[in-house]
Amino acid sequence: MIQKLRLKFVAVCMAMVTAVLAAVCFAIFAALQGNVADLSREVLHRVIQEEARSGGRKPEIGVEIGGDKLLLPYFTVSVWPGGGGAYAAYVTGGTYAGLEDTAELTAILEDCLNQAAPEGVVQSYSLRYLRRDNGLYQQLAFVDMSMERAMLREMMGSYLRIALAAFLLLLAVSAILARWATAPVERAWGQQKQFLSDASHELKTPLTVILSNAELLSALPLEERPARWTDNILSESRQMKNLVEEMLTLARADHMSQPAVLAEVSLSDVAEDCALAFEPVAFEAGKPLEYQVAEGVTVLGDGDRLRRLVSILLDNAVKYGAEGGAISLALEKTERQARLAVSNPGEPIPAEQLSRLFERFYRADASRGEQGGFGLGLSIAAVIAQEHRGALKAESGRQGTRFVFTVPLRK
């Protein structure tokens, strides 16, 4: 439980950290994208302004990044209108060669001239453009966006590496904080388990003495009232003994440092034996037991522990099933797992109570009635399922409540 609490603490912390880092990275990316786009637009304006003053020379157009001048590929075009919607285009400068009278130039110009905005992007050729109307003709400047995108990738790569390092550092810090924050809980949980174990052991001896004396008294010829008192002592002492034994079972499970030795067990035989044992009990309670057990279902486990798990589920169904309703037990074999389900009709259990059924001493009184029991049976069943590397879950709906135990098949 403590380990799960720590994992949940770390998961919550890292989810918040991831959200913050993602928001920061997105903001940085948007800011960098805007800045790089502004640099490209600045280059386009400089191209048009400096080309006229360059005297036919190709100006070196670039941007300063980290003290280094980065040259950007560009070219300029003059477009003269003609009759019937035609136009004449001339490449007037730039770092590109062999563009004159090419299909690529025609496609670039058509895409650019079809856009109403004086500034924009020719996506199909990854070019950013600037269009200026000089009256008799239009002057167009294009700059390659691949360099712009490369700069953006390089800068974002650096920021992402920093974010990853920060994430790993915060993960380590969260793990340390989780251990520190759960230390009091771990101590309290350890003290509770120790108390449960010690109290169970200490109660066992006096209970044995009380039961022995009560049994001796019940054998004597007593009057009616003393005999009834003796019977009450016996009845309550036996209940106390059952409670102590269940507490001892949970205490042993809590202190088990190594898993139990598992052997080959026929779960089919275990389920059928339990069903046969509970069939008269269910019949006397007015809740007939129906069962379907697949043959040859073999698992690795402890036969006595598995028998107790199935008995707990059947006992639970008999106690809390609706009057006159049929209880069902079904064991089937899937490709990799054995699946045992015990169902009983009754009022549906609310979801907020359903998730707590396997907690110790918990009983969903509103929907489970006031039947006998200490609220430890399902906790013990869950522990047994965990010991067998299986899972025990509860489902509830209009048709009733069902407990499903799944365990890996023997390989």
mmCIF file of C-alpha atoms in Angstrom:
data_model
loop_
_atom_site.group_PDB
_atom_site.id
_atom_site.type_symbol
_atom_site.label_atom_id
_atom_site.label_comp_id
_atom_site.label_asym_id
_atom_site.label_seq_id
_atom_site.Cartn_x
_atom_site.Cartn_y
_atom_site.Cartn_z
ATOM 1 C CA MET A 1 0.000 0.000 0.000
ATOM 2 C CA ILE A 2 2.788 2.431 0.879
ATOM 3 C CA GLN A 3 4.491 1.745 -2.447
ATOM 4 C CA LYS A 4 1.258 2.471 -4.324
ATOM 5 C CA LEU A 5 0.843 5.694 -2.329
ATOM 6 C CA ARG A 6 4.364 6.775 -3.258
ATOM 7 C CA LEU A 7 3.790 5.954 -6.920
ATOM 8 C CA LYS A 8 0.561 7.949 -6.885
ATOM 9 C CA PHE A 9 2.367 10.895 -5.249
ATOM 10 C CA VAL A 10 5.111 10.808 -7.892
ATOM 11 C CA ALA A 11 2.554 10.372 -10.695
ATOM 12 C CA VAL A 12 0.527 13.401 -9.573
ATOM 13 C CA CYS A 13 3.648 15.542 -9.171
ATOM 14 C CA MET A 14 5.057 14.537 -12.554
ATOM 15 C CA ALA A 15 1.696 15.071 -14.259
ATOM 16 C CA MET A 16 1.689 18.654 -12.971
ATOM 17 C CA VAL A 17 5.346 19.125 -13.933
ATOM 18 C CA THR A 18 4.693 17.707 -17.417
ATOM 19 C CA ALA A 19 1.740 20.056 -17.900
ATOM 20 C CA VAL A 20 3.828 23.063 -16.845
ATOM 21 C CA LEU A 21 6.809 22.064 -19.013
ATOM 22 C CA ALA A 22 4.517 21.433 -21.995
ATOM 23 C CA ALA A 23 2.918 24.859 -21.574
ATOM 24 C CA VAL A 24 6.342 26.519 -21.276
ATOM 25 C CA CYS A 25 7.704 24.672 -24.324
ATOM 26 C CA PHE A 26 4.620 25.600 -26.350
ATOM 27 C CA ALA A 27 4.986 29.251 -25.354
ATOM 28 C CA ILE A 28 8.698 29.210 -26.217
ATOM 29 C CA PHE A 29 7.974 27.547 -29.563
ATOM 30 C CA ALA A 30 5.314 30.125 -30.431
ATOM 31 C CA ALA A 31 7.630 32.973 -29.437
ATOM 32 C CA LEU A 32 10.578 31.547 -31.399
ATOM 33 C CA GLN A 33 8.403 30.891 -34.431
ATOM 34 C CA GLY A 34 7.192 34.476 -34.345
ATOM 35 C CA ASN A 35 10.732 35.842 -33.915
ATOM 36 C CA VAL A 36 12.171 33.751 -36.751
ATOM 37 C CA ALA A 37 9.281 34.733 -39.028
ATOM 38 C CA ASP A 38 9.938 38.383 -38.182
ATOM 39 C CA LEU A 39 13.608 37.898 -39.118
ATOM 40 C CA SER A 40 12.594 36.425 -42.476
ATOM 41 C CA ARG A 41 10.217 39.314 -43.167
ATOM 42 C CA GLU A 42 12.968 41.747 -42.239
ATOM 43 C CA VAL A 43 15.229 40.013 -44.759
ATOM 44 C CA LEU A 44 12.576 40.416 -47.496
ATOM 45 C CA HIS A 45 12.251 44.151 -46.841
ATOM 46 C CA ARG A 46 16.023 44.543 -46.922
ATOM 47 C CA VAL A 47 16.238 42.570 -50.185
ATOM 48 C CA ILE A 48 13.894 44.949 -51.989
ATOM 49 C CA GLN A 49 15.522 48.057 -50.489
ATOM 50 C CA GLU A 50 19.148 47.051 -51.019
ATOM 51 C CA GLU A 51 18.726 45.531 -54.465
ATOM 52 C CA ALA A 52 18.022 48.956 -55.945
ATOM 53 C CA ARG A 53 21.162 50.370 -54.302
ATOM 54 C CA SER A 54 23.432 47.413 -55.095
ATOM 55 C CA GLY A 55 24.202 48.500 -58.676
ATOM 56 C CA GLY A 56 23.537 45.050 -60.134
ATOM 57 C CA ARG A 57 25.524 43.265 -57.451
ATOM 58 C CA LYS A 58 23.905 40.569 -55.321
ATOM 59 C CA PRO A 59 23.656 41.905 -51.783
ATOM 60 C CA GLU A 60 24.546 39.473 -49.025
ATOM 61 C CA ILE A 61 21.341 39.260 -47.076
ATOM 62 C CA GLY A 62 21.387 37.505 -43.722
ATOM 63 C CA VAL A 63 20.625 37.733 -40.025
ATOM 64 C CA GLU A 64 22.851 37.920 -36.975
ATOM 65 C CA ILE A 65 22.504 34.895 -34.663
ATOM 66 C CA GLY A 66 24.915 34.462 -31.770
ATOM 67 C CA GLY A 67 27.430 36.883 -33.309
ATOM 68 C CA ASP A 68 27.492 34.967 -36.632
ATOM 69 C CA LYS A 69 25.905 36.191 -39.840
ATOM 70 C CA LEU A 70 23.614 33.595 -41.400
ATOM 71 C CA LEU A 71 23.038 34.069 -45.146
ATOM 72 C CA LEU A 72 19.556 33.210 -46.379
ATOM 73 C CA PRO A 73 18.854 32.007 -49.950
ATOM 74 C CA TYR A 74 16.597 34.482 -51.810
ATOM 75 C CA PHE A 75 15.624 35.739 -55.241
ATOM 76 C CA THR A 76 13.685 38.708 -56.641
ATOM 77 C CA VAL A 77 11.320 38.964 -59.607
ATOM 78 C CA SER A 78 9.853 41.918 -61.503
ATOM 79 C CA VAL A 79 6.406 41.287 -62.949
ATOM 80 C CA TRP A 80 5.117 43.505 -65.802
ATOM 81 C CA PRO A 81 1.433 43.312 -66.732
ATOM 82 C CA GLY A 82 0.498 42.441 -70.320
ATOM 83 C CA GLY A 83 -2.692 42.263 -72.332
ATOM 84 C CA GLY A 84 -5.480 39.740 -71.627
ATOM 85 C CA GLY A 85 -4.377 39.087 -68.076
ATOM 86 C CA ALA A 86 -0.926 37.893 -69.143
ATOM 87 C CA TYR A 87 2.279 39.157 -67.586
ATOM 88 C CA ALA A 88 6.023 39.159 -68.184
ATOM 89 C CA ALA A 89 8.345 38.112 -65.375
ATOM 90 C CA TYR A 90 12.078 38.680 -65.066
ATOM 91 C CA VAL A 91 14.366 37.361 -62.345
ATOM 92 C CA THR A 92 16.291 40.460 -61.227
ATOM 93 C CA GLY A 93 18.581 39.053 -58.573
ATOM 94 C CA GLY A 94 19.194 36.565 -55.807
ATOM 95 C CA THR A 95 21.254 33.535 -54.937
ATOM 96 C CA TYR A 96 19.272 31.066 -57.078
ATOM 97 C CA ALA A 97 20.461 30.156 -60.603
ATOM 98 C CA GLY A 98 18.528 28.828 -63.604
ATOM 99 C CA LEU A 99 15.085 30.043 -62.546
ATOM 100 C CA GLU A 100 14.322 32.109 -65.652
ATOM 101 C CA ASP A 101 11.481 30.732 -67.800
ATOM 102 C CA THR A 102 11.016 27.567 -65.725
ATOM 103 C CA ALA A 103 7.807 25.792 -64.770
ATOM 104 C CA GLU A 104 8.760 26.100 -61.093
ATOM 105 C CA LEU A 105 9.003 29.913 -61.399
ATOM 106 C CA THR A 106 5.640 30.056 -63.164
ATOM 107 C CA ALA A 107 3.977 27.954 -60.438
ATOM 108 C CA ILE A 108 5.570 30.063 -57.665
ATOM 109 C CA LEU A 109 4.424 33.328 -59.266
ATOM 110 C CA GLU A 110 0.888 32.061 -59.889
ATOM 111 C CA ASP A 111 0.563 30.959 -56.273
ATOM 112 C CA CYS A 112 1.950 34.275 -55.035
ATOM 113 C CA LEU A 113 -0.143 36.523 -57.336
ATOM 114 C CA ASN A 114 -3.333 34.621 -56.481
ATOM 115 C CA GLN A 115 -2.925 35.592 -52.831
ATOM 116 C CA ALA A 116 -4.424 38.947 -51.888
ATOM 117 C CA ALA A 117 -2.042 39.651 -48.996
ATOM 118 C CA PRO A 118 1.195 41.534 -49.853
ATOM 119 C CA GLU A 119 3.080 39.163 -47.512
ATOM 120 C CA GLY A 120 2.619 35.439 -47.159
ATOM 121 C CA VAL A 121 3.923 31.934 -47.786
ATOM 122 C CA VAL A 122 4.091 29.710 -50.861
ATOM 123 C CA GLN A 123 3.627 26.458 -48.999
ATOM 124 C CA SER A 124 4.256 24.081 -51.898
ATOM 125 C CA TYR A 125 7.767 25.483 -52.382
ATOM 126 C CA SER A 126 8.489 26.491 -48.764
ATOM 127 C CA LEU A 127 9.048 30.147 -49.670
ATOM 128 C CA ARG A 128 8.100 33.329 -47.853
ATOM 129 C CA TYR A 129 7.288 36.263 -50.146
ATOM 130 C CA LEU A 130 6.914 40.058 -50.078
ATOM 131 C CA ARG A 131 5.111 41.874 -52.904
ATOM 132 C CA ARG A 132 5.540 45.603 -53.581
ATOM 133 C CA ASP A 133 3.554 47.526 -56.226
ATOM 134 C CA ASN A 134 5.742 50.112 -58.007
ATOM 135 C CA GLY A 135 2.984 51.425 -60.265
ATOM 136 C CA LEU A 136 4.072 50.122 -63.673
ATOM 137 C CA TYR A 137 5.223 46.760 -62.336
ATOM 138 C CA GLN A 138 5.303 44.648 -59.190
ATOM 139 C CA GLN A 139 8.457 43.727 -57.424
ATOM 140 C CA LEU A 140 8.491 40.374 -55.609
ATOM 141 C CA ALA A 141 11.066 39.015 -53.181
ATOM 142 C CA PHE A 142 11.233 35.403 -52.029
ATOM 143 C CA VAL A 143 13.301 33.869 -49.225
ATOM 144 C CA ASP A 144 13.773 30.162 -48.527
ATOM 145 C CA MET A 145 11.995 29.018 -45.345
ATOM 146 C CA SER A 146 14.038 25.834 -44.932
ATOM 147 C CA MET A 147 16.797 27.784 -43.184
ATOM 148 C CA GLU A 148 14.166 29.432 -41.004
ATOM 149 C CA ARG A 149 12.752 26.057 -40.045
ATOM 150 C CA ALA A 150 16.220 24.623 -39.456
ATOM 151 C CA MET A 151 16.980 27.465 -37.045
ATOM 152 C CA LEU A 152 13.690 26.853 -35.284
ATOM 153 C CA ARG A 153 14.396 23.100 -34.969
ATOM 154 C CA GLU A 154 17.902 23.719 -33.641
ATOM 155 C CA MET A 155 16.752 26.236 -31.049
ATOM 156 C CA MET A 156 13.803 24.091 -29.971
ATOM 157 C CA GLY A 157 16.076 21.056 -29.758
ATOM 158 C CA SER A 158 18.218 22.882 -27.224
ATOM 159 C CA TYR A 159 15.185 23.909 -25.176
ATOM 160 C CA LEU A 160 13.738 20.384 -25.284
ATOM 161 C CA ARG A 161 17.012 18.924 -24.019
ATOM 162 C CA ILE A 162 16.903 21.396 -21.141
ATOM 163 C CA ALA A 163 13.249 20.471 -20.479
ATOM 164 C CA LEU A 164 14.127 16.752 -20.464
ATOM 165 C CA ALA A 165 16.961 17.346 -17.998
ATOM 166 C CA ALA A 166 14.590 19.380 -15.800
ATOM 167 C CA PHE A 167 11.979 16.599 -16.027
ATOM 168 C CA LEU A 168 14.468 13.936 -14.906
ATOM 169 C CA LEU A 169 15.744 16.149 -12.089
ATOM 170 C CA LEU A 170 12.210 16.852 -10.875
ATOM 171 C CA LEU A 171 11.402 13.141 -11.132
ATOM 172 C CA ALA A 172 14.262 12.357 -8.768
ATOM 173 C CA VAL A 173 13.176 15.157 -6.426
ATOM 174 C CA SER A 174 9.567 13.887 -6.497
ATOM 175 C CA ALA A 175 10.703 10.366 -5.607
ATOM 176 C CA ILE A 176 12.687 11.726 -2.638
ATOM 177 C CA LEU A 177 9.770 13.913 -1.520
ATOM 178 C CA ALA A 178 7.351 10.985 -1.885
ATOM 179 C CA ARG A 179 9.514 8.856 0.406
ATOM 180 C CA TRP A 180 9.793 11.731 2.911
ATOM 181 C CA ALA A 181 6.062 12.577 2.808
ATOM 182 C CA THR A 182 4.899 8.968 3.234
ATOM 183 C CA ALA A 183 7.350 8.116 5.999
ATOM 184 C CA PRO A 184 4.802 8.956 8.793
ATOM 185 C CA VAL A 185 2.138 6.934 6.957
ATOM 186 C CA GLU A 186 4.547 4.017 6.634
ATOM 187 C CA ARG A 187 5.322 4.128 10.362
ATOM 188 C CA ALA A 188 1.618 4.289 11.252
ATOM 189 C CA TRP A 189 0.823 1.435 8.870
ATOM 190 C CA GLY A 190 3.623 -0.655 10.350
ATOM 191 C CA GLN A 191 2.376 0.026 13.880
ATOM 192 C CA GLN A 192 -1.168 -0.909 12.840
ATOM 193 C CA LYS A 193 0.002 -4.205 11.325
ATOM 194 C CA GLN A 194 2.104 -4.950 14.400
ATOM 195 C CA PHE A 195 -0.844 -4.189 16.674
ATOM 196 C CA LEU A 196 -3.110 -6.427 14.592
ATOM 197 C CA SER A 197 -0.640 -9.275 14.832
ATOM 198 C CA ASP A 198 0.096 -8.823 18.546
ATOM 199 C CA ALA A 199 -3.560 -8.380 19.510
ATOM 200 C CA SER A 200 -4.573 -11.482 17.562
ATOM 201 C CA HIS A 201 -1.921 -13.591 19.250
ATOM 202 C CA GLU A 202 -2.689 -12.213 22.727
ATOM 203 C CA LEU A 203 -6.426 -12.786 22.328
ATOM 204 C CA LYS A 204 -6.044 -16.344 21.123
ATOM 205 C CA THR A 205 -5.019 -17.853 24.486
ATOM 206 C CA PRO A 206 -7.760 -16.316 26.677
ATOM 207 C CA LEU A 207 -10.358 -17.132 24.039
ATOM 208 C CA THR A 208 -9.265 -20.772 24.060
ATOM 209 C CA VAL A 209 -9.624 -20.850 27.840
ATOM 210 C CA ILE A 210 -13.065 -19.224 27.714
ATOM 211 C CA LEU A 211 -14.263 -21.650 25.049
ATOM 212 C CA SER A 212 -12.961 -24.667 26.961
ATOM 213 C CA ASN A 213 -14.653 -23.589 30.184
ATOM 214 C CA ALA A 214 -17.892 -22.715 28.391
ATOM 215 C CA GLU A 215 -17.959 -26.139 26.725
ATOM 216 C CA LEU A 216 -17.402 -27.808 30.099
ATOM 217 C CA LEU A 217 -20.219 -25.765 31.630
ATOM 218 C CA SER A 218 -22.572 -26.591 28.755
ATOM 219 C CA ALA A 219 -22.024 -30.310 29.478
ATOM 220 C CA LEU A 220 -23.297 -29.905 33.055
ATOM 221 C CA PRO A 221 -27.002 -30.223 33.982
ATOM 222 C CA LEU A 222 -27.764 -26.509 34.486
ATOM 223 C CA GLU A 223 -31.018 -24.710 35.014
ATOM 224 C CA GLU A 224 -32.661 -22.974 32.045
ATOM 225 C CA ARG A 225 -31.291 -19.457 32.570
ATOM 226 C CA PRO A 226 -27.669 -20.457 33.386
ATOM 227 C CA ALA A 227 -27.744 -22.856 30.430
ATOM 228 C CA ARG A 228 -28.875 -20.028 28.152
ATOM 229 C CA TRP A 229 -26.064 -17.807 29.480
ATOM 230 C CA THR A 230 -23.586 -20.595 28.814
ATOM 231 C CA ASP A 231 -24.855 -20.937 25.243
ATOM 232 C CA ASN A 232 -24.471 -17.181 24.733
ATOM 233 C CA ILE A 233 -20.886 -17.340 26.011
ATOM 234 C CA LEU A 234 -20.120 -20.188 23.615
ATOM 235 C CA SER A 235 -21.733 -18.433 20.638
ATOM 236 C CA GLU A 236 -19.974 -15.110 21.180
ATOM 237 C CA SER A 237 -16.656 -16.791 21.964
ATOM 238 C CA ARG A 238 -16.795 -18.718 18.696
ATOM 239 C CA GLN A 239 -17.458 -15.489 16.814
ATOM 240 C CA MET A 240 -14.516 -13.889 18.568
ATOM 241 C CA LYS A 241 -12.363 -16.884 17.654
ATOM 242 C CA ASN A 242 -13.334 -16.533 13.986
ATOM 243 C CA LEU A 243 -12.489 -12.837 14.084
ATOM 244 C CA VAL A 244 -9.095 -13.498 15.681
ATOM 245 C CA GLU A 245 -8.304 -16.180 13.085
ATOM 246 C CA GLU A 246 -9.178 -13.817 10.238
ATOM 247 C CA MET A 247 -7.048 -11.073 11.796
ATOM 248 C CA LEU A 248 -4.166 -13.537 12.116
ATOM 249 C CA THR A 249 -4.546 -14.492 8.455
ATOM 250 C CA LEU A 250 -4.246 -10.845 7.387
ATOM 251 C CA ALA A 251 -1.345 -10.271 9.800
ATOM 252 C CA ARG A 252 0.569 -13.208 8.314
ATOM 253 C CA ALA A 253 -0.096 -11.872 4.808
ATOM 254 C CA ASP A 254 1.194 -8.424 5.803
ATOM 255 C CA HIS A 255 4.409 -9.848 7.242
ATOM 256 C CA MET A 256 5.046 -12.341 4.455
ATOM 257 C CA SER A 257 8.405 -11.262 3.047
ATOM 258 C CA GLN A 258 8.586 -14.074 0.472
ATOM 259 C CA PRO A 259 5.818 -15.460 -1.761
ATOM 260 C CA ALA A 260 4.287 -18.795 -0.845
ATOM 261 C CA VAL A 261 5.505 -21.939 -2.587
ATOM 262 C CA LEU A 262 2.987 -22.701 -5.317
ATOM 263 C CA ALA A 263 2.253 -26.149 -6.724
ATOM 264 C CA GLU A 264 0.093 -27.506 -9.505
ATOM 265 C CA VAL A 265 -3.569 -27.355 -8.439
ATOM 266 C CA SER A 266 -6.749 -28.346 -10.230
ATOM 267 C CA LEU A 267 -8.931 -25.269 -9.866
ATOM 268 C CA SER A 268 -11.782 -27.297 -11.373
ATOM 269 C CA ASP A 269 -11.676 -29.726 -8.447
ATOM 270 C CA VAL A 270 -11.402 -26.898 -5.915
ATOM 271 C CA ALA A 271 -14.392 -25.034 -7.382
ATOM 272 C CA GLU A 272 -16.519 -28.194 -7.609
ATOM 273 C CA ASP A 273 -15.710 -29.256 -4.029
ATOM 274 C CA CYS A 274 -16.655 -25.826 -2.695
ATOM 275 C CA ALA A 275 -19.871 -25.763 -4.737
ATOM 276 C CA LEU A 276 -20.886 -29.201 -3.401
ATOM 277 C CA ALA A 277 -20.117 -28.096 0.175
ATOM 278 C CA PHE A 278 -22.191 -24.896 -0.118
ATOM 279 C CA GLU A 279 -25.066 -26.427 -2.065
ATOM 280 C CA PRO A 280 -27.022 -27.534 1.064
ATOM 281 C CA VAL A 281 -26.190 -24.249 2.846
ATOM 282 C CA ALA A 282 -27.583 -22.230 -0.057
ATOM 283 C CA PHE A 283 -30.641 -24.507 -0.306
ATOM 284 C CA GLU A 284 -31.451 -24.015 3.390
ATOM 285 C CA ALA A 285 -31.150 -20.255 2.910
ATOM 286 C CA GLY A 286 -33.694 -20.424 0.079
ATOM 287 C CA LYS A 287 -31.087 -19.428 -2.499
ATOM 288 C CA PRO A 288 -30.364 -22.374 -4.812
ATOM 289 C CA LEU A 289 -26.799 -22.701 -6.043
ATOM 290 C CA GLU A 290 -26.155 -23.265 -9.754
ATOM 291 C CA TYR A 291 -22.653 -24.010 -10.960
ATOM 292 C CA GLN A 292 -20.822 -24.711 -14.205
ATOM 293 C CA VAL A 293 -17.218 -25.817 -13.862
ATOM 294 C CA ALA A 294 -14.963 -26.326 -16.858
ATOM 295 C CA GLU A 295 -12.805 -29.423 -16.707
ATOM 296 C CA GLY A 296 -9.028 -29.502 -16.713
ATOM 297 C CA VAL A 297 -8.422 -25.970 -15.378
ATOM 298 C CA THR A 298 -4.989 -26.202 -13.760
ATOM 299 C CA VAL A 299 -3.120 -23.354 -12.056
ATOM 300 C CA LEU A 300 -0.062 -22.882 -9.853
ATOM 301 C CA GLY A 301 -1.201 -22.228 -6.321
ATOM 302 C CA ASP A 302 -1.999 -23.380 -2.816
ATOM 303 C CA GLY A 303 -5.043 -25.661 -2.853
ATOM 304 C CA ASP A 304 -6.152 -24.783 0.699
ATOM 305 C CA ARG A 305 -5.824 -21.042 0.069
ATOM 306 C CA LEU A 306 -7.727 -21.251 -3.209
ATOM 307 C CA ARG A 307 -10.429 -23.303 -1.515
ATOM 308 C CA ARG A 308 -10.758 -20.596 1.112
ATOM 309 C CA LEU A 309 -11.038 -17.890 -1.548
ATOM 310 C CA VAL A 310 -13.877 -19.707 -3.331
ATOM 311 C CA SER A 311 -15.573 -20.432 0.011
ATOM 312 C CA ILE A 312 -15.436 -16.762 0.990
ATOM 313 C CA LEU A 313 -17.060 -15.720 -2.298
ATOM 314 C CA LEU A 314 -19.806 -18.355 -1.969
ATOM 315 C CA ASP A 315 -20.426 -17.498 1.688
ATOM 316 C CA ASN A 316 -20.632 -13.819 0.736
ATOM 317 C CA ALA A 317 -23.175 -14.617 -1.999
ATOM 318 C CA VAL A 318 -25.328 -16.711 0.377
ATOM 319 C CA LYS A 319 -25.306 -14.000 3.041
ATOM 320 C CA TYR A 320 -26.080 -11.024 0.822
ATOM 321 C CA GLY A 321 -28.021 -12.499 -2.112
ATOM 322 C CA ALA A 322 -31.682 -11.566 -2.529
ATOM 323 C CA GLU A 323 -34.250 -13.879 -0.948
ATOM 324 C CA GLY A 324 -35.234 -16.637 -3.370
ATOM 325 C CA GLY A 325 -32.604 -15.610 -5.908
ATOM 326 C CA ALA A 326 -30.305 -18.192 -7.454
ATOM 327 C CA ILE A 327 -26.565 -18.024 -6.774
ATOM 328 C CA SER A 328 -24.274 -18.989 -9.625
ATOM 329 C CA LEU A 329 -20.659 -20.134 -9.803
ATOM 330 C CA ALA A 330 -18.924 -20.408 -13.158
ATOM 331 C CA LEU A 331 -15.353 -21.470 -13.928
ATOM 332 C CA GLU A 332 -14.066 -21.109 -17.470
ATOM 333 C CA LYS A 333 -10.701 -21.267 -19.173
ATOM 334 C CA THR A 334 -9.479 -18.587 -21.568
ATOM 335 C CA GLU A 335 -6.309 -18.659 -23.628
ATOM 336 C CA ARG A 336 -4.056 -17.609 -20.753
ATOM 337 C CA GLN A 337 -6.219 -17.349 -17.641
ATOM 338 C CA ALA A 338 -8.707 -19.196 -15.501
ATOM 339 C CA ARG A 339 -11.766 -17.092 -14.748
ATOM 340 C CA LEU A 340 -14.014 -17.875 -11.789
ATOM 341 C CA ALA A 341 -17.177 -15.799 -11.269
ATOM 342 C CA VAL A 342 -19.616 -15.945 -8.324
ATOM 343 C CA SER A 343 -22.871 -14.015 -8.780
ATOM 344 C CA ASN A 344 -25.877 -13.299 -6.628
ATOM 345 C CA PRO A 345 -29.004 -11.245 -7.367
ATOM 346 C CA GLY A 346 -29.764 -8.202 -5.238
ATOM 347 C CA GLU A 347 -29.799 -4.450 -5.079
ATOM 348 C CA PRO A 348 -26.902 -2.847 -7.006
ATOM 349 C CA ILE A 349 -24.030 -1.544 -4.935
ATOM 350 C CA PRO A 350 -23.147 2.128 -5.594
ATOM 351 C CA ALA A 351 -19.844 2.678 -7.376
ATOM 352 C CA GLU A 352 -18.335 4.610 -4.456
ATOM 353 C CA GLN A 353 -19.001 1.617 -2.150
ATOM 354 C CA LEU A 354 -18.069 -1.009 -4.731
ATOM 355 C CA SER A 355 -14.476 0.222 -4.854
ATOM 356 C CA ARG A 356 -14.163 -0.188 -1.059
ATOM 357 C CA LEU A 357 -15.512 -3.728 -0.646
ATOM 358 C CA PHE A 358 -12.008 -5.177 -0.307
ATOM 359 C CA GLU A 359 -11.028 -2.782 2.494
ATOM 360 C CA ARG A 360 -10.661 -4.307 5.941
ATOM 361 C CA PHE A 361 -13.673 -4.057 8.250
ATOM 362 C CA TYR A 362 -15.694 -2.317 5.535
ATOM 363 C CA ARG A 363 -19.258 -3.336 4.810
ATOM 364 C CA ALA A 364 -21.601 -1.530 2.425
ATOM 365 C CA ASP A 365 -24.437 -1.540 4.933
ATOM 366 C CA ALA A 366 -26.909 0.383 2.809
ATOM 367 C CA SER A 367 -26.945 -2.260 0.105
ATOM 368 C CA ARG A 368 -25.539 -5.318 1.877
ATOM 369 C CA GLY A 369 -27.930 -5.558 4.773
ATOM 370 C CA GLU A 370 -27.138 -6.325 8.385
ATOM 371 C CA GLN A 371 -25.888 -9.873 7.919
ATOM 372 C CA GLY A 372 -23.251 -11.380 10.146
ATOM 373 C CA GLY A 373 -19.563 -10.994 9.473
ATOM 374 C CA PHE A 374 -16.632 -8.783 10.354
ATOM 375 C CA GLY A 375 -15.852 -7.221 6.985
ATOM 376 C CA LEU A 376 -12.611 -9.196 6.628
ATOM 377 C CA GLY A 377 -13.615 -12.022 4.284
ATOM 378 C CA LEU A 378 -13.240 -10.137 1.023
ATOM 379 C CA SER A 379 -9.971 -8.596 2.260
ATOM 380 C CA ILE A 380 -8.622 -12.105 2.839
ATOM 381 C CA ALA A 381 -9.858 -13.212 -0.602
ATOM 382 C CA ALA A 382 -8.085 -10.247 -2.217
ATOM 383 C CA VAL A 383 -4.851 -11.145 -0.393
ATOM 384 C CA ILE A 384 -5.099 -14.760 -1.595
ATOM 385 C CA ALA A 385 -5.704 -13.591 -5.174
ATOM 386 C CA GLN A 386 -2.642 -11.354 -4.974
ATOM 387 C CA GLU A 387 -0.521 -14.209 -3.597
ATOM 388 C CA HIS A 388 -1.446 -16.244 -6.693
ATOM 389 C CA ARG A 389 -0.543 -13.388 -9.081
ATOM 390 C CA GLY A 390 -4.219 -13.057 -9.880
ATOM 391 C CA ALA A 391 -6.876 -10.369 -9.540
ATOM 392 C CA LEU A 392 -10.208 -10.160 -7.745
ATOM 393 C CA LYS A 393 -12.734 -7.515 -8.743
ATOM 394 C CA ALA A 394 -16.356 -6.739 -7.994
ATOM 395 C CA GLU A 395 -19.089 -5.761 -10.441
ATOM 396 C CA SER A 396 -22.624 -4.678 -9.601
ATOM 397 C CA GLY A 397 -25.672 -3.746 -11.626
ATOM 398 C CA ARG A 398 -29.401 -4.284 -11.915
ATOM 399 C CA GLN A 399 -28.991 -8.041 -12.207
ATOM 400 C CA GLY A 400 -27.015 -8.247 -8.967
ATOM 401 C CA THR A 401 -23.423 -8.421 -7.787
ATOM 402 C CA ARG A 402 -20.625 -10.517 -9.237
ATOM 403 C CA PHE A 403 -17.101 -11.228 -7.993
ATOM 404 C CA VAL A 404 -14.606 -12.282 -10.654
ATOM 405 C CA PHE A 405 -11.306 -13.999 -9.817
ATOM 406 C CA THR A 406 -8.752 -14.383 -12.605
ATOM 407 C CA VAL A 407 -5.474 -16.281 -12.272
ATOM 408 C CA PRO A 408 -2.844 -17.314 -14.828
ATOM 409 C CA LEU A 409 -3.065 -20.875 -16.103
ATOM 410 C CA ARG A 410 -0.224 -23.300 -15.480
ATOM 411 C CA LYS A 411 2.206 -23.039 -18.397
#
